[in-house]
Short mmCIF file of C-alpha atoms and ligand atoms in Angstrom, two decimals:
data_model
loop_
_atom_site.label_atom_id
_atom_site.label_comp_id
_atom_site.label_asym_id
_atom_site.label_seq_id
_atom_site.Cartn_x
_atom_site.Cartn_y
_atom_site.Cartn_z
CA MET A 1231 35.64 -32.82 -135.06
CA TYR A 1232 33.01 -34.77 -136.98
CA ILE A 1233 33.17 -38.53 -136.40
CA GLY A 1234 30.73 -40.74 -138.28
CA ARG A 1235 30.46 -44.49 -138.59
CA PHE A 1236 28.84 -47.43 -140.32
CA ALA A 1237 27.85 -50.35 -138.09
CA PRO A 1238 26.55 -53.42 -139.93
CA SER A 1239 25.52 -56.60 -138.11
CA PRO A 1240 27.10 -59.76 -139.54
CA THR A 1241 23.75 -61.55 -139.82
CA GLY A 1242 24.26 -61.75 -143.57
CA GLU A 1243 25.88 -59.97 -146.48
CA LEU A 1244 25.44 -56.30 -147.33
CA HIS A 1245 22.54 -55.50 -149.68
CA PHE A 1246 21.48 -52.38 -151.52
CA GLY A 1247 19.81 -50.94 -148.41
CA SER A 1248 23.10 -51.29 -146.54
CA LEU A 1249 24.90 -49.52 -149.39
CA LEU A 1250 22.57 -46.53 -149.02
CA ALA A 1251 23.34 -46.25 -145.30
CA ALA A 1252 27.08 -46.80 -145.78
CA LEU A 1253 27.26 -44.27 -148.59
CA ALA A 1254 25.19 -41.57 -146.86
CA SER A 1255 27.25 -41.82 -143.66
CA TYR A 1256 30.54 -41.97 -145.59
CA LEU A 1257 29.81 -38.96 -147.77
CA ASP A 1258 28.48 -36.86 -144.91
CA ALA A 1259 31.58 -37.59 -142.81
CA ASN A 1260 33.98 -36.84 -145.65
CA LYS A 1261 32.13 -33.74 -146.77
CA ASN A 1262 32.53 -32.41 -143.23
CA ASN A 1263 36.25 -33.30 -143.15
CA GLY A 1264 35.44 -35.87 -140.52
CA LEU A 1265 36.44 -39.43 -139.81
CA TRP A 1266 34.38 -42.40 -140.92
CA LEU A 1267 34.73 -45.47 -138.71
CA LEU A 1268 33.66 -49.03 -139.20
CA ARG A 1269 32.18 -51.13 -136.43
CA ILE A 1270 30.95 -54.69 -136.72
CA ASP A 1271 27.91 -55.20 -134.51
CA ASP A 1272 28.57 -58.86 -133.70
CA LEU A 1273 26.54 -58.95 -130.52
CA ASP A 1274 24.17 -61.75 -131.23
CA PRO A 1275 26.02 -64.97 -132.20
CA PRO A 1276 22.85 -67.07 -132.70
CA ARG A 1277 21.75 -64.70 -135.48
CA GLU A 1278 25.15 -64.34 -137.11
CA GLN A 1279 26.31 -66.07 -140.26
CA PRO A 1280 29.78 -67.60 -140.37
CA GLY A 1281 32.05 -65.56 -142.63
CA ALA A 1282 29.66 -62.58 -142.84
CA THR A 1283 32.09 -60.18 -141.16
CA GLU A 1284 34.83 -60.94 -143.69
CA LYS A 1285 32.37 -60.63 -146.58
CA ILE A 1286 31.08 -57.27 -145.33
CA ILE A 1287 34.61 -55.90 -145.05
CA ASP A 1288 35.44 -57.25 -148.52
CA THR A 1289 32.34 -55.71 -150.06
CA LEU A 1290 33.00 -52.30 -148.51
CA ASP A 1291 36.50 -52.49 -149.90
CA GLN A 1292 35.23 -53.45 -153.35
CA TYR A 1293 32.91 -50.44 -153.32
CA GLY A 1294 35.84 -48.13 -152.61
CA PHE A 1295 35.10 -47.23 -148.98
CA HIS A 1296 38.04 -46.30 -146.75
CA TRP A 1297 37.61 -46.34 -143.00
CA ASP A 1298 39.78 -44.34 -140.66
CA ARG A 1299 41.15 -46.22 -137.61
CA ASP A 1300 40.91 -49.94 -136.81
CA ILE A 1301 37.62 -51.78 -137.09
CA VAL A 1302 35.76 -52.00 -133.76
CA LEU A 1303 34.12 -55.32 -132.86
CA GLN A 1304 31.23 -55.38 -130.42
CA SER A 1305 32.16 -58.95 -129.48
CA GLN A 1306 35.35 -57.51 -127.95
CA SER A 1307 33.60 -54.77 -125.98
CA HIS A 1308 31.61 -56.68 -123.35
CA GLN A 1309 33.46 -55.18 -120.40
CA HIS A 1310 32.42 -51.70 -121.51
CA TYR A 1311 28.75 -52.74 -121.62
CA GLN A 1312 29.07 -54.23 -118.13
CA GLN A 1313 30.61 -50.99 -116.84
CA ALA A 1314 27.75 -48.97 -118.29
CA LEU A 1315 25.19 -51.37 -116.79
CA ASN A 1316 26.89 -51.07 -113.38
CA GLN A 1317 26.75 -47.29 -113.68
CA LEU A 1318 23.03 -47.45 -114.46
CA ILE A 1319 22.38 -49.88 -111.58
CA LYS A 1320 24.19 -47.53 -109.20
CA ALA A 1321 22.18 -44.58 -110.46
CA ARG A 1322 18.94 -46.63 -110.16
CA ALA A 1323 18.34 -45.94 -113.81
CA CYS A 1324 17.66 -49.61 -114.57
CA TYR A 1325 16.26 -52.65 -112.81
CA PRO A 1326 16.20 -56.44 -113.09
CA CYS A 1327 13.22 -58.11 -114.72
CA GLN A 1328 12.22 -61.77 -114.74
CA CYS A 1329 9.31 -61.62 -117.16
CA SER A 1330 9.31 -63.68 -120.33
CA ARG A 1331 7.82 -62.25 -123.49
CA LYS A 1332 4.94 -64.70 -123.11
CA GLU A 1333 4.18 -63.50 -119.59
CA ILE A 1334 4.19 -59.87 -120.70
CA ILE A 1335 1.74 -60.61 -123.51
CA GLU A 1336 -0.49 -62.66 -121.20
CA ARG A 1337 -0.59 -59.83 -118.69
CA THR A 1338 -0.94 -56.84 -120.98
CA GLY A 1339 -2.24 -58.13 -124.30
CA HIS A 1340 0.76 -56.62 -126.13
CA THR A 1341 4.56 -56.56 -125.98
CA GLN A 1342 4.99 -53.08 -124.50
CA TYR A 1343 6.45 -53.68 -121.04
CA ASP A 1344 4.27 -52.72 -118.07
CA GLN A 1345 7.04 -52.11 -115.48
CA HIS A 1346 5.87 -55.14 -113.53
CA CYS A 1347 9.30 -55.88 -111.99
CA LEU A 1348 9.86 -52.27 -111.07
CA PHE A 1349 7.21 -52.77 -108.39
CA THR A 1350 7.48 -56.53 -107.73
CA PRO A 1351 10.74 -57.94 -106.40
CA VAL A 1352 12.52 -60.38 -108.69
CA THR A 1353 12.58 -63.91 -107.24
CA LYS A 1354 14.20 -65.93 -110.01
CA GLU A 1355 17.95 -66.43 -110.03
CA LYS A 1356 18.42 -67.29 -113.68
CA ASN A 1357 17.22 -65.69 -116.91
CA ILE A 1358 17.10 -62.23 -115.42
CA SER A 1359 17.15 -59.33 -117.85
CA TYR A 1360 17.91 -55.70 -117.10
CA ARG A 1361 15.61 -52.95 -118.24
CA PHE A 1362 16.09 -49.23 -118.55
CA LYS A 1363 13.88 -47.31 -116.13
CA SER A 1364 12.32 -44.67 -118.28
CA THR A 1365 11.95 -41.23 -116.82
CA GLY A 1366 8.70 -40.47 -118.62
CA LYS A 1367 10.34 -37.41 -120.17
CA THR A 1368 9.91 -36.93 -123.90
CA VAL A 1369 13.01 -37.34 -125.98
CA GLN A 1370 13.33 -34.74 -128.72
CA TRP A 1371 15.92 -34.01 -131.35
CA LEU A 1372 16.38 -32.17 -134.59
CA ASP A 1373 17.04 -34.82 -137.21
CA SER A 1374 19.18 -33.52 -140.07
CA ILE A 1375 16.90 -35.19 -142.61
CA GLN A 1376 13.55 -35.81 -140.88
CA GLY A 1377 13.30 -32.53 -138.96
CA ILE A 1378 12.06 -32.31 -135.36
CA GLN A 1379 11.45 -35.73 -133.82
CA SER A 1380 9.75 -36.49 -130.54
CA SER A 1381 9.13 -39.65 -128.53
CA SER A 1382 5.92 -38.47 -126.91
CA GLU A 1383 3.92 -41.43 -128.24
CA HIS A 1384 5.57 -43.94 -125.89
CA PRO A 1385 6.87 -42.05 -122.88
CA LEU A 1386 7.18 -45.25 -120.84
CA ASN A 1387 9.54 -47.50 -122.67
CA ASP A 1388 11.56 -49.70 -120.35
CA PHE A 1389 13.63 -51.32 -123.05
CA VAL A 1390 16.02 -54.19 -122.42
CA LEU A 1391 19.72 -53.52 -121.74
CA LYS A 1392 20.83 -57.07 -121.03
CA ARG A 1393 18.72 -59.91 -122.36
CA ARG A 1394 17.35 -62.93 -120.48
CA ASP A 1395 19.83 -65.11 -122.38
CA GLN A 1396 22.54 -62.81 -120.95
CA LEU A 1397 23.45 -61.32 -124.33
CA TRP A 1398 23.83 -57.55 -124.47
CA ALA A 1399 21.01 -55.66 -126.09
CA TYR A 1400 21.80 -53.54 -129.13
CA GLN A 1401 20.38 -50.43 -127.42
CA LEU A 1402 22.99 -50.45 -124.68
CA ALA A 1403 25.88 -51.50 -126.93
CA VAL A 1404 25.24 -48.83 -129.55
CA ALA A 1405 25.12 -46.03 -126.97
CA VAL A 1406 28.30 -47.23 -125.26
CA ASP A 1407 30.24 -47.84 -128.48
CA ASP A 1408 29.26 -44.67 -130.28
CA HIS A 1409 30.50 -42.83 -127.20
CA ARG A 1410 33.75 -44.84 -126.94
CA MET A 1411 34.46 -44.23 -130.61
CA GLY A 1412 33.84 -40.51 -130.20
CA VAL A 1413 30.99 -40.60 -132.71
CA THR A 1414 29.36 -37.20 -133.15
CA HIS A 1415 27.09 -37.92 -136.14
CA VAL A 1416 25.00 -41.00 -136.87
CA VAL A 1417 23.49 -41.37 -140.34
CA ARG A 1418 21.38 -44.53 -140.62
CA GLY A 1419 18.06 -45.91 -141.83
CA TYR A 1420 14.66 -44.64 -140.74
CA ASP A 1421 13.86 -48.15 -139.47
CA LEU A 1422 16.17 -47.39 -136.52
CA LEU A 1423 14.31 -44.24 -135.46
CA ALA A 1424 12.87 -45.88 -132.32
CA GLU A 1425 16.37 -47.03 -131.42
CA SER A 1426 17.55 -43.44 -131.60
CA VAL A 1427 14.96 -42.49 -128.98
CA ASN A 1428 16.39 -45.19 -126.71
CA GLN A 1429 19.95 -44.19 -127.50
CA LEU A 1430 19.26 -40.56 -126.57
CA ALA A 1431 17.56 -41.64 -123.34
CA LEU A 1432 20.68 -43.67 -122.48
CA ILE A 1433 22.98 -40.82 -123.47
CA THR A 1434 21.19 -38.68 -120.88
CA ALA A 1435 21.18 -41.40 -118.19
CA LEU A 1436 24.88 -42.18 -118.70
CA ASN A 1437 25.87 -38.55 -119.04
CA LEU A 1438 27.45 -38.97 -122.48
CA GLN A 1439 27.95 -36.38 -125.18
CA PRO A 1440 24.92 -35.86 -127.43
CA ILE A 1441 24.83 -37.22 -130.96
CA ASN A 1442 23.49 -35.63 -134.10
CA PHE A 1443 21.12 -38.00 -135.92
CA ALA A 1444 20.12 -38.19 -139.56
CA HIS A 1445 17.71 -40.92 -140.69
CA ILE A 1446 17.63 -41.75 -144.37
CA PRO A 1447 14.51 -43.30 -145.90
CA VAL A 1448 14.22 -47.05 -146.11
CA ILE A 1449 14.27 -48.73 -149.48
CA LYS A 1450 11.49 -51.23 -150.15
CA ASN A 1451 11.02 -54.02 -152.64
CA LEU A 1452 8.07 -54.26 -155.03
CA ASN A 1453 6.00 -55.96 -152.32
CA GLY A 1454 6.50 -52.95 -150.08
CA GLN A 1455 8.82 -54.84 -147.73
CA LYS A 1456 11.95 -53.20 -146.39
CA LEU A 1457 15.06 -54.53 -148.15
CA SER A 1458 16.61 -56.81 -145.58
CA LYS A 1459 18.03 -60.25 -145.09
CA GLN A 1460 14.55 -61.33 -143.98
CA SER A 1461 13.01 -60.15 -147.27
CA TYR A 1462 15.78 -61.95 -149.19
CA ALA A 1463 17.42 -58.80 -150.52
CA PRO A 1464 20.18 -59.89 -152.90
CA ALA A 1465 23.74 -59.47 -151.63
CA LEU A 1466 25.82 -56.69 -153.18
CA THR A 1467 28.31 -58.14 -155.61
CA SER A 1468 31.49 -56.80 -157.10
CA LYS A 1469 29.92 -56.97 -160.56
CA ASP A 1470 27.91 -53.73 -160.71
CA VAL A 1471 29.89 -51.50 -158.38
CA ASN A 1472 29.67 -48.29 -160.44
CA TYR A 1473 26.06 -48.82 -161.37
CA ASN A 1474 25.06 -49.48 -157.75
CA LEU A 1475 27.00 -46.48 -156.47
CA LEU A 1476 25.39 -44.16 -159.02
CA LEU A 1477 21.93 -45.62 -158.43
CA ALA A 1478 22.35 -45.12 -154.68
CA LEU A 1479 23.49 -41.51 -155.23
CA ASP A 1480 20.52 -40.87 -157.47
CA LEU A 1481 18.10 -42.25 -154.87
CA LEU A 1482 19.77 -40.07 -152.23
CA GLY A 1483 18.87 -37.05 -154.35
CA GLN A 1484 22.48 -36.26 -155.31
CA SER A 1485 23.62 -35.13 -158.72
CA VAL A 1486 24.79 -38.04 -160.83
CA ASP A 1487 26.99 -37.88 -163.89
CA LYS A 1488 26.21 -40.94 -166.00
CA LYS A 1489 29.60 -40.64 -167.68
CA LEU A 1490 31.04 -41.97 -164.44
CA LEU A 1491 29.55 -45.40 -165.14
CA THR A 1492 32.82 -46.32 -166.81
CA ALA A 1493 35.06 -44.34 -164.44
CA ASN A 1494 37.09 -45.61 -161.55
CA LYS A 1495 34.91 -46.14 -158.43
CA SER A 1496 37.21 -43.87 -156.41
CA GLU A 1497 36.44 -41.08 -158.84
CA ILE A 1498 32.70 -41.61 -158.28
CA LEU A 1499 33.19 -41.35 -154.53
CA GLN A 1500 35.48 -38.32 -154.80
CA GLN A 1501 32.95 -36.42 -156.90
CA ALA A 1502 30.12 -37.55 -154.65
CA ILE A 1503 31.91 -36.06 -151.63
CA VAL A 1504 32.42 -32.73 -153.42
CA ASN A 1505 28.76 -32.58 -154.50
CA TRP A 1506 27.24 -34.05 -151.32
CA ASP A 1507 24.26 -32.17 -149.93
CA ILE A 1508 22.38 -33.92 -147.11
CA LYS A 1509 19.44 -31.56 -147.59
CA ARG A 1510 18.73 -33.14 -150.95
CA ILE A 1511 17.92 -36.55 -149.47
CA PRO A 1512 14.18 -37.15 -149.98
CA LEU A 1513 11.85 -38.10 -147.12
CA GLU A 1514 10.79 -41.20 -149.06
CA PHE A 1515 12.39 -43.13 -151.88
CA SER A 1516 10.14 -43.13 -154.92
CA THR A 1517 11.95 -45.86 -156.83
CA LEU A 1518 11.10 -49.38 -155.86
CA MET A 1519 13.73 -52.05 -156.00
CA THR A 1520 13.10 -55.64 -156.93
N1 LIG B 1984 24.01 -52.94 -136.42
C1 LIG B 1984 22.67 -52.46 -136.50
C2 LIG B 1984 22.08 -52.79 -137.86
O1 LIG B 1984 22.79 -53.20 -138.74
C3 LIG B 1984 22.56 -50.97 -136.19
C4 LIG B 1984 23.35 -50.08 -137.04
C5 LIG B 1984 23.40 -48.64 -136.56
O2 LIG B 1984 23.24 -48.31 -135.40
O3 LIG B 1984 23.66 -47.84 -137.44
O4 LIG B 1984 20.88 -52.68 -138.03
ZN1 LIG B 1985 9.53 -58.04 -115.48
#
C-alpha cells in the first residue's frame, strides 16, 4: 500500500514552493491509489508563527486537498523521539556531544562536525546534544525523479538528533514519524536531499522499513533565491487557486488544459490525478517566479 504525506513546518504560511511539493506528493499518492497524510512539523517553537498551523490547514483546504486520516502533530510525538533515541543509545549508534557551534568552527574552520566527543568524554551536565554516529558507509538510493543518488561526498556526517537546547532535531523526528505513519513514499523538494541521506542512515540504524524518495526541483525567484519564508515568498491566497494549481502542474511538466481555469478546483485535481506522470517532472524548473 502506497502511503505518502505532506509535512509543512508552521514557521509561516504556505507559498508557491510549498504548493509544488504538496501537489506532487498528493498526485503521486492518488495516482497510485495510495493514502495522502498531513503532518504538521511543529518541532521548533522559537521559529514558529502563531496561527500558522491553522492557516496552512485552511490553505490546503482552499486548494482542494483532502488528507486521509487525522493530522499528525510533531509537538505531540516527543515520547516516540525519546524511544528512538534510547534505542540508538543502546545500540551505540549515537553519542552525547557538548560542543557549541562556535567551538566546532574554532577547532575545524568549518561547521562539519569532527567527532570530537566520540573520543573525548563529555564533562558538561547541561546543554548536551546527541549526535548520530555515522558508520562511514555510503548511503545510496534510486530517486524516482533524480535517478541514482549517493552520499559518498560526506561519509562522516554525525548529524544532531537532539539539540543542545533539548529540542528534537528534524532528522530524527522525520525518520520516526514517517515510520509511525507507515509512509512508503516521500515526494519533497530537492533542498531536502541531504536530509534524505540522514533519514536513510537512521532508517538503517533503527531497523525501519525503507522509503522511496522523489525530489522535485526547487523553485527560485528572479534573484535566484529559493522561494521560502526567508526570501519573502508571498503567501498563497484563496484568490488565484485555479491559476496557481494550473501553473504548478505546468511547471511539474504535466499536461494542462487551460479551459480548466474557470472549472471547479476539484475537477482540476481529478484530471491531474488521471494524467499524472512523475517521469515528466523536469530536473530543473525553467520558469522563474517573482
Ligand atoms: N517540515 C520540513 C519542511 O517543511 C520537512 C518536510 C518534509 O520532510 O517533507 O521543510
Ligand atoms: Zn562534541
